[in-house]
CSV table of N, CA and C in Angstrom, one decimal:
chain,number,residue,atom,x,y,z
A,327,ILE,N,-67.6,-30.2,26.9
A,327,ILE,CA,-67.0,-28.9,27.0
A,327,ILE,C,-65.5,-28.9,26.7
A,328,LYS,N,-64.8,-29.9,27.2
A,328,LYS,CA,-63.4,-30.0,26.8
A,328,LYS,C,-63.2,-30.2,25.3
A,329,PHE,N,-64.1,-30.9,24.7
A,329,PHE,CA,-64.0,-31.2,23.3
A,329,PHE,C,-64.0,-29.8,22.5
A,330,ALA,N,-65.0,-29.0,22.8
A,330,ALA,CA,-65.1,-27.7,22.1
A,330,ALA,C,-63.9,-26.8,22.5
A,331,LYS,N,-63.4,-26.8,23.7
A,331,LYS,CA,-62.3,-26.0,24.2
A,331,LYS,C,-61.0,-26.3,23.4
A,332,TYR,N,-60.7,-27.6,23.3
A,332,TYR,CA,-59.5,-28.0,22.6
A,332,TYR,C,-59.6,-27.8,21.1
A,333,LEU,N,-60.8,-27.9,20.5
A,333,LEU,CA,-61.0,-27.6,19.1
A,333,LEU,C,-60.8,-26.1,18.9
A,334,SER,N,-61.3,-25.3,19.8
A,334,SER,CA,-61.2,-23.9,19.6
A,334,SER,C,-59.7,-23.5,19.7
A,335,LYS,N,-58.9,-24.1,20.6
A,335,LYS,CA,-57.5,-23.8,20.6
A,335,LYS,C,-56.8,-24.3,19.3
A,336,SER,N,-57.2,-25.4,18.8
A,336,SER,CA,-56.6,-25.9,17.5
A,336,SER,C,-56.9,-25.0,16.4
A,337,GLN,N,-58.2,-24.5,16.4
A,337,GLN,CA,-58.6,-23.6,15.3
A,337,GLN,C,-57.8,-22.3,15.4
A,338,ALA,N,-57.5,-21.8,16.6
A,338,ALA,CA,-56.7,-20.6,16.8
A,338,ALA,C,-55.3,-20.7,16.3
A,339,ILE,N,-54.7,-21.9,16.6
A,339,ILE,CA,-53.4,-22.2,16.1
A,339,ILE,C,-53.3,-22.2,14.6
A,340,ILE,N,-54.3,-22.9,14.0
A,340,ILE,CA,-54.3,-22.9,12.5
A,340,ILE,C,-54.6,-21.5,11.9
A,341,ALA,N,-55.5,-20.8,12.5
A,341,ALA,CA,-55.7,-19.4,12.1
A,341,ALA,C,-54.5,-18.6,12.1
A,342,GLU,N,-53.7,-18.8,13.2
A,342,GLU,CA,-52.4,-18.0,13.3
A,342,GLU,C,-51.4,-18.4,12.2
A,343,LEU,N,-51.4,-19.7,11.9
A,343,LEU,CA,-50.5,-20.2,10.8
A,343,LEU,C,-51.0,-19.5,9.5
A,344,MET,N,-52.3,-19.3,9.3
A,344,MET,CA,-52.8,-18.7,8.1
A,344,MET,C,-52.3,-17.2,8.0
A,345,VAL,N,-52.4,-16.5,9.1
A,345,VAL,CA,-52.1,-15.0,9.0
A,345,VAL,C,-50.6,-14.8,8.9
A,346,THR,N,-49.8,-15.8,9.2
A,346,THR,CA,-48.4,-15.6,9.1
A,346,THR,C,-47.8,-15.9,7.7
A,347,LEU,N,-48.7,-16.4,6.8
A,347,LEU,CA,-48.3,-16.7,5.4
A,347,LEU,C,-47.8,-15.5,4.7
A,348,ASP,N,-46.7,-15.6,4.0
A,348,ASP,CA,-46.2,-14.5,3.2
A,348,ASP,C,-46.4,-14.8,1.8
A,349,PHE,N,-47.4,-14.2,1.2
A,349,PHE,CA,-47.8,-14.5,-0.2
A,349,PHE,C,-46.8,-13.9,-1.2
A,350,GLU,N,-46.2,-12.9,-0.8
A,350,GLU,CA,-45.2,-12.3,-1.7
A,350,GLU,C,-44.0,-13.2,-1.9
A,351,LYS,N,-43.5,-13.7,-0.8
A,351,LYS,CA,-42.3,-14.6,-0.8
A,351,LYS,C,-42.7,-16.0,-1.1
A,352,GLY,N,-43.8,-16.4,-0.6
A,352,GLY,CA,-44.2,-17.8,-0.7
A,352,GLY,C,-44.9,-18.2,-1.9
A,353,GLY,N,-45.5,-17.2,-2.6
A,353,GLY,CA,-46.1,-17.5,-3.9
A,353,GLY,C,-47.2,-18.6,-3.9
A,354,GLU,N,-47.0,-19.5,-4.8
A,354,GLU,CA,-48.0,-20.6,-4.9
A,354,GLU,C,-48.1,-21.5,-3.7
A,355,ILE,N,-46.9,-21.7,-3.1
A,355,ILE,CA,-46.9,-22.6,-1.9
A,355,ILE,C,-47.7,-21.9,-0.7
A,356,ALA,N,-47.6,-20.6,-0.6
A,356,ALA,CA,-48.3,-19.9,0.4
A,356,ALA,C,-49.8,-20.0,0.1
A,357,ARG,N,-50.2,-19.9,-1.1
A,357,ARG,CA,-51.6,-20.0,-1.5
A,357,ARG,C,-52.2,-21.4,-1.2
A,358,ASP,N,-51.3,-22.4,-1.6
A,358,ASP,CA,-51.7,-23.8,-1.3
A,358,ASP,C,-51.9,-24.0,0.2
A,359,LEU,N,-51.0,-23.5,1.0
A,359,LEU,CA,-51.1,-23.7,2.4
A,359,LEU,C,-52.3,-23.0,3.0
A,360,GLU,N,-52.6,-21.8,2.4
A,360,GLU,CA,-53.8,-21.1,2.9
A,360,GLU,C,-55.1,-21.9,2.6
A,361,ARG,N,-55.1,-22.5,1.4
A,361,ARG,CA,-56.3,-23.4,1.1
A,361,ARG,C,-56.4,-24.6,2.1
A,362,LEU,N,-55.2,-25.2,2.4
A,362,LEU,CA,-55.1,-26.3,3.2
A,362,LEU,C,-55.6,-25.9,4.7
A,363,TYR,N,-55.0,-24.8,5.2
A,363,TYR,CA,-55.4,-24.3,6.5
A,363,TYR,C,-56.9,-24.0,6.6
A,364,ASP,N,-57.4,-23.4,5.5
A,364,ASP,CA,-58.9,-23.1,5.4
A,364,ASP,C,-59.7,-24.4,5.5
A,365,PHE,N,-59.3,-25.4,4.8
A,365,PHE,CA,-59.9,-26.7,4.8
A,365,PHE,C,-59.9,-27.2,6.2
A,366,MET,N,-58.8,-27.2,6.9
A,366,MET,CA,-58.6,-27.7,8.2
A,366,MET,C,-59.6,-27.0,9.2
A,367,LEU,N,-59.7,-25.6,9.1
A,367,LEU,CA,-60.6,-24.9,9.9
A,367,LEU,C,-62.0,-25.3,9.7
A,368,PHE,N,-62.4,-25.5,8.4
A,368,PHE,CA,-63.7,-25.9,8.1
A,368,PHE,C,-64.0,-27.3,8.6
A,369,TYR,N,-63.1,-28.2,8.5
A,369,TYR,CA,-63.2,-29.6,9.0
A,369,TYR,C,-63.4,-29.6,10.5
A,370,LEU,N,-62.6,-28.8,11.2
A,370,LEU,CA,-62.7,-28.7,12.6
A,370,LEU,C,-64.0,-28.2,13.1
A,371,THR,N,-64.5,-27.2,12.3
A,371,THR,CA,-65.9,-26.7,12.6
A,371,THR,C,-66.9,-27.8,12.5
A,372,GLU,N,-66.8,-28.5,11.4
A,372,GLU,CA,-67.7,-29.6,11.2
A,372,GLU,C,-67.6,-30.7,12.3
A,373,ALA,N,-66.4,-31.0,12.6
A,373,ALA,CA,-66.1,-32.0,13.7
A,373,ALA,C,-66.8,-31.5,15.0
A,374,ASN,N,-66.7,-30.3,15.3
A,374,ASN,CA,-67.4,-29.8,16.5
A,374,ASN,C,-68.9,-29.9,16.4
A,375,ILE,N,-69.4,-29.5,15.3
A,375,ILE,CA,-70.9,-29.6,15.2
A,375,ILE,C,-71.4,-31.0,15.2
A,376,GLU,N,-70.6,-31.9,14.6
A,376,GLU,CA,-71.0,-33.3,14.5
A,376,GLU,C,-70.5,-34.2,15.6
A,377,LYS,N,-69.6,-33.6,16.4
A,377,LYS,CA,-68.8,-34.3,17.5
A,377,LYS,C,-68.2,-35.6,16.8
A,378,ASN,N,-67.4,-35.3,15.8
A,378,ASN,CA,-66.9,-36.4,14.9
A,378,ASN,C,-65.3,-36.4,15.1
A,379,PRO,N,-64.9,-37.4,15.9
A,379,PRO,CA,-63.4,-37.5,16.1
A,379,PRO,C,-62.6,-37.9,14.9
A,380,GLU,N,-63.3,-38.5,13.9
A,380,GLU,CA,-62.6,-38.9,12.7
A,380,GLU,C,-62.1,-37.7,11.9
A,381,LYS,N,-62.9,-36.7,11.9
A,381,LYS,CA,-62.5,-35.4,11.2
A,381,LYS,C,-61.3,-34.8,11.9
A,382,ILE,N,-61.3,-34.9,13.2
A,382,ILE,CA,-60.2,-34.3,13.9
A,382,ILE,C,-58.9,-35.1,13.6
A,383,SER,N,-59.1,-36.4,13.5
A,383,SER,CA,-57.9,-37.3,13.1
A,383,SER,C,-57.4,-36.9,11.8
A,384,LYS,N,-58.3,-36.6,10.8
A,384,LYS,CA,-57.8,-36.2,9.5
A,384,LYS,C,-57.0,-34.9,9.5
A,385,VAL,N,-57.5,-34.0,10.3
A,385,VAL,CA,-56.8,-32.7,10.4
A,385,VAL,C,-55.4,-32.9,11.1
A,386,ILE,N,-55.4,-33.8,12.1
A,386,ILE,CA,-54.1,-34.1,12.7
A,386,ILE,C,-53.1,-34.8,11.7
A,387,ASP,N,-53.6,-35.7,10.9
A,387,ASP,CA,-52.8,-36.3,9.9
A,387,ASP,C,-52.2,-35.2,8.9
A,388,LEU,N,-53.1,-34.3,8.5
A,388,LEU,CA,-52.6,-33.2,7.6
A,388,LEU,C,-51.6,-32.3,8.3
A,389,LEU,N,-51.8,-32.0,9.5
A,389,LEU,CA,-50.8,-31.2,10.2
A,389,LEU,C,-49.5,-31.9,10.4
A,390,ASN,N,-49.6,-33.2,10.6
A,390,ASN,CA,-48.3,-34.0,10.7
A,390,ASN,C,-47.5,-33.9,9.4
A,391,ILE,N,-48.2,-34.0,8.3
A,391,ILE,CA,-47.6,-33.9,7.0
A,391,ILE,C,-46.9,-32.5,6.8
A,392,VAL,N,-47.7,-31.5,7.1
A,392,VAL,CA,-47.2,-30.1,7.0
A,392,VAL,C,-46.0,-29.9,7.9
A,393,SER,N,-46.1,-30.3,9.1
A,393,SER,CA,-45.0,-30.1,10.1
A,393,SER,C,-43.7,-30.9,9.7
A,394,GLY,N,-44.0,-32.1,9.1
A,394,GLY,CA,-42.8,-32.9,8.6
A,394,GLY,C,-42.1,-32.2,7.4
A,395,ALA,N,-42.9,-31.5,6.6
A,395,ALA,CA,-42.3,-30.8,5.5
A,395,ALA,C,-41.5,-29.6,6.0
A,396,TYR,N,-42.1,-28.9,7.0
A,396,TYR,CA,-41.3,-27.8,7.6
A,396,TYR,C,-40.0,-28.3,8.2
A,397,ARG,N,-40.1,-29.4,8.9
A,397,ARG,CA,-38.9,-30.0,9.5
A,397,ARG,C,-37.8,-30.3,8.5
A,398,GLU,N,-38.2,-30.9,7.4
A,398,GLU,CA,-37.3,-31.2,6.3
A,398,GLU,C,-36.6,-29.9,5.7
A,399,ILE,N,-37.4,-28.9,5.5
A,399,ILE,CA,-36.9,-27.6,5.0
A,399,ILE,C,-35.8,-27.0,6.0
A,400,ILE,N,-36.2,-27.0,7.3
A,400,ILE,CA,-35.3,-26.5,8.3
A,400,ILE,C,-34.0,-27.3,8.4
A,401,GLU,N,-34.1,-28.6,8.3
A,401,GLU,CA,-32.9,-29.5,8.4
A,401,GLU,C,-32.0,-29.3,7.2
A,402,LYS,N,-32.6,-29.1,6.0
A,402,LYS,CA,-31.8,-28.9,4.8
A,402,LYS,C,-31.1,-27.5,4.8
A,403,GLN,N,-31.8,-26.5,5.4
A,403,GLN,CA,-31.2,-25.2,5.5
A,403,GLN,C,-30.1,-25.2,6.5
A,404,GLY,N,-30.2,-26.0,7.6
A,404,GLY,CA,-29.2,-26.1,8.6
A,404,GLY,C,-28.0,-26.9,8.1
A,405,SER,N,-28.1,-27.7,7.1
A,405,SER,CA,-27.0,-28.5,6.7
A,405,SER,C,-26.2,-27.8,5.5
A,406,GLN,N,-26.7,-26.6,5.1
A,406,GLN,CA,-26.0,-25.9,4.0
A,406,GLN,C,-24.9,-25.1,4.5
């Protein structure tokens, strides 16, 4: 039950990231992020059905990459 509960929370967070994308300003990057977030949601759904922690780890790895890129952008903007 905890497995599904935490997966559901993770999916809600990723879905929120998707709806906040600004395609007008973000252009191709926003479209790429939408595809990546969509993949993550699909993968988490599969992980829940299969009870597969490896798929969850893959999504965590992808989120770490995305969050690292966001941090770099924020740091660069802060140093200007």
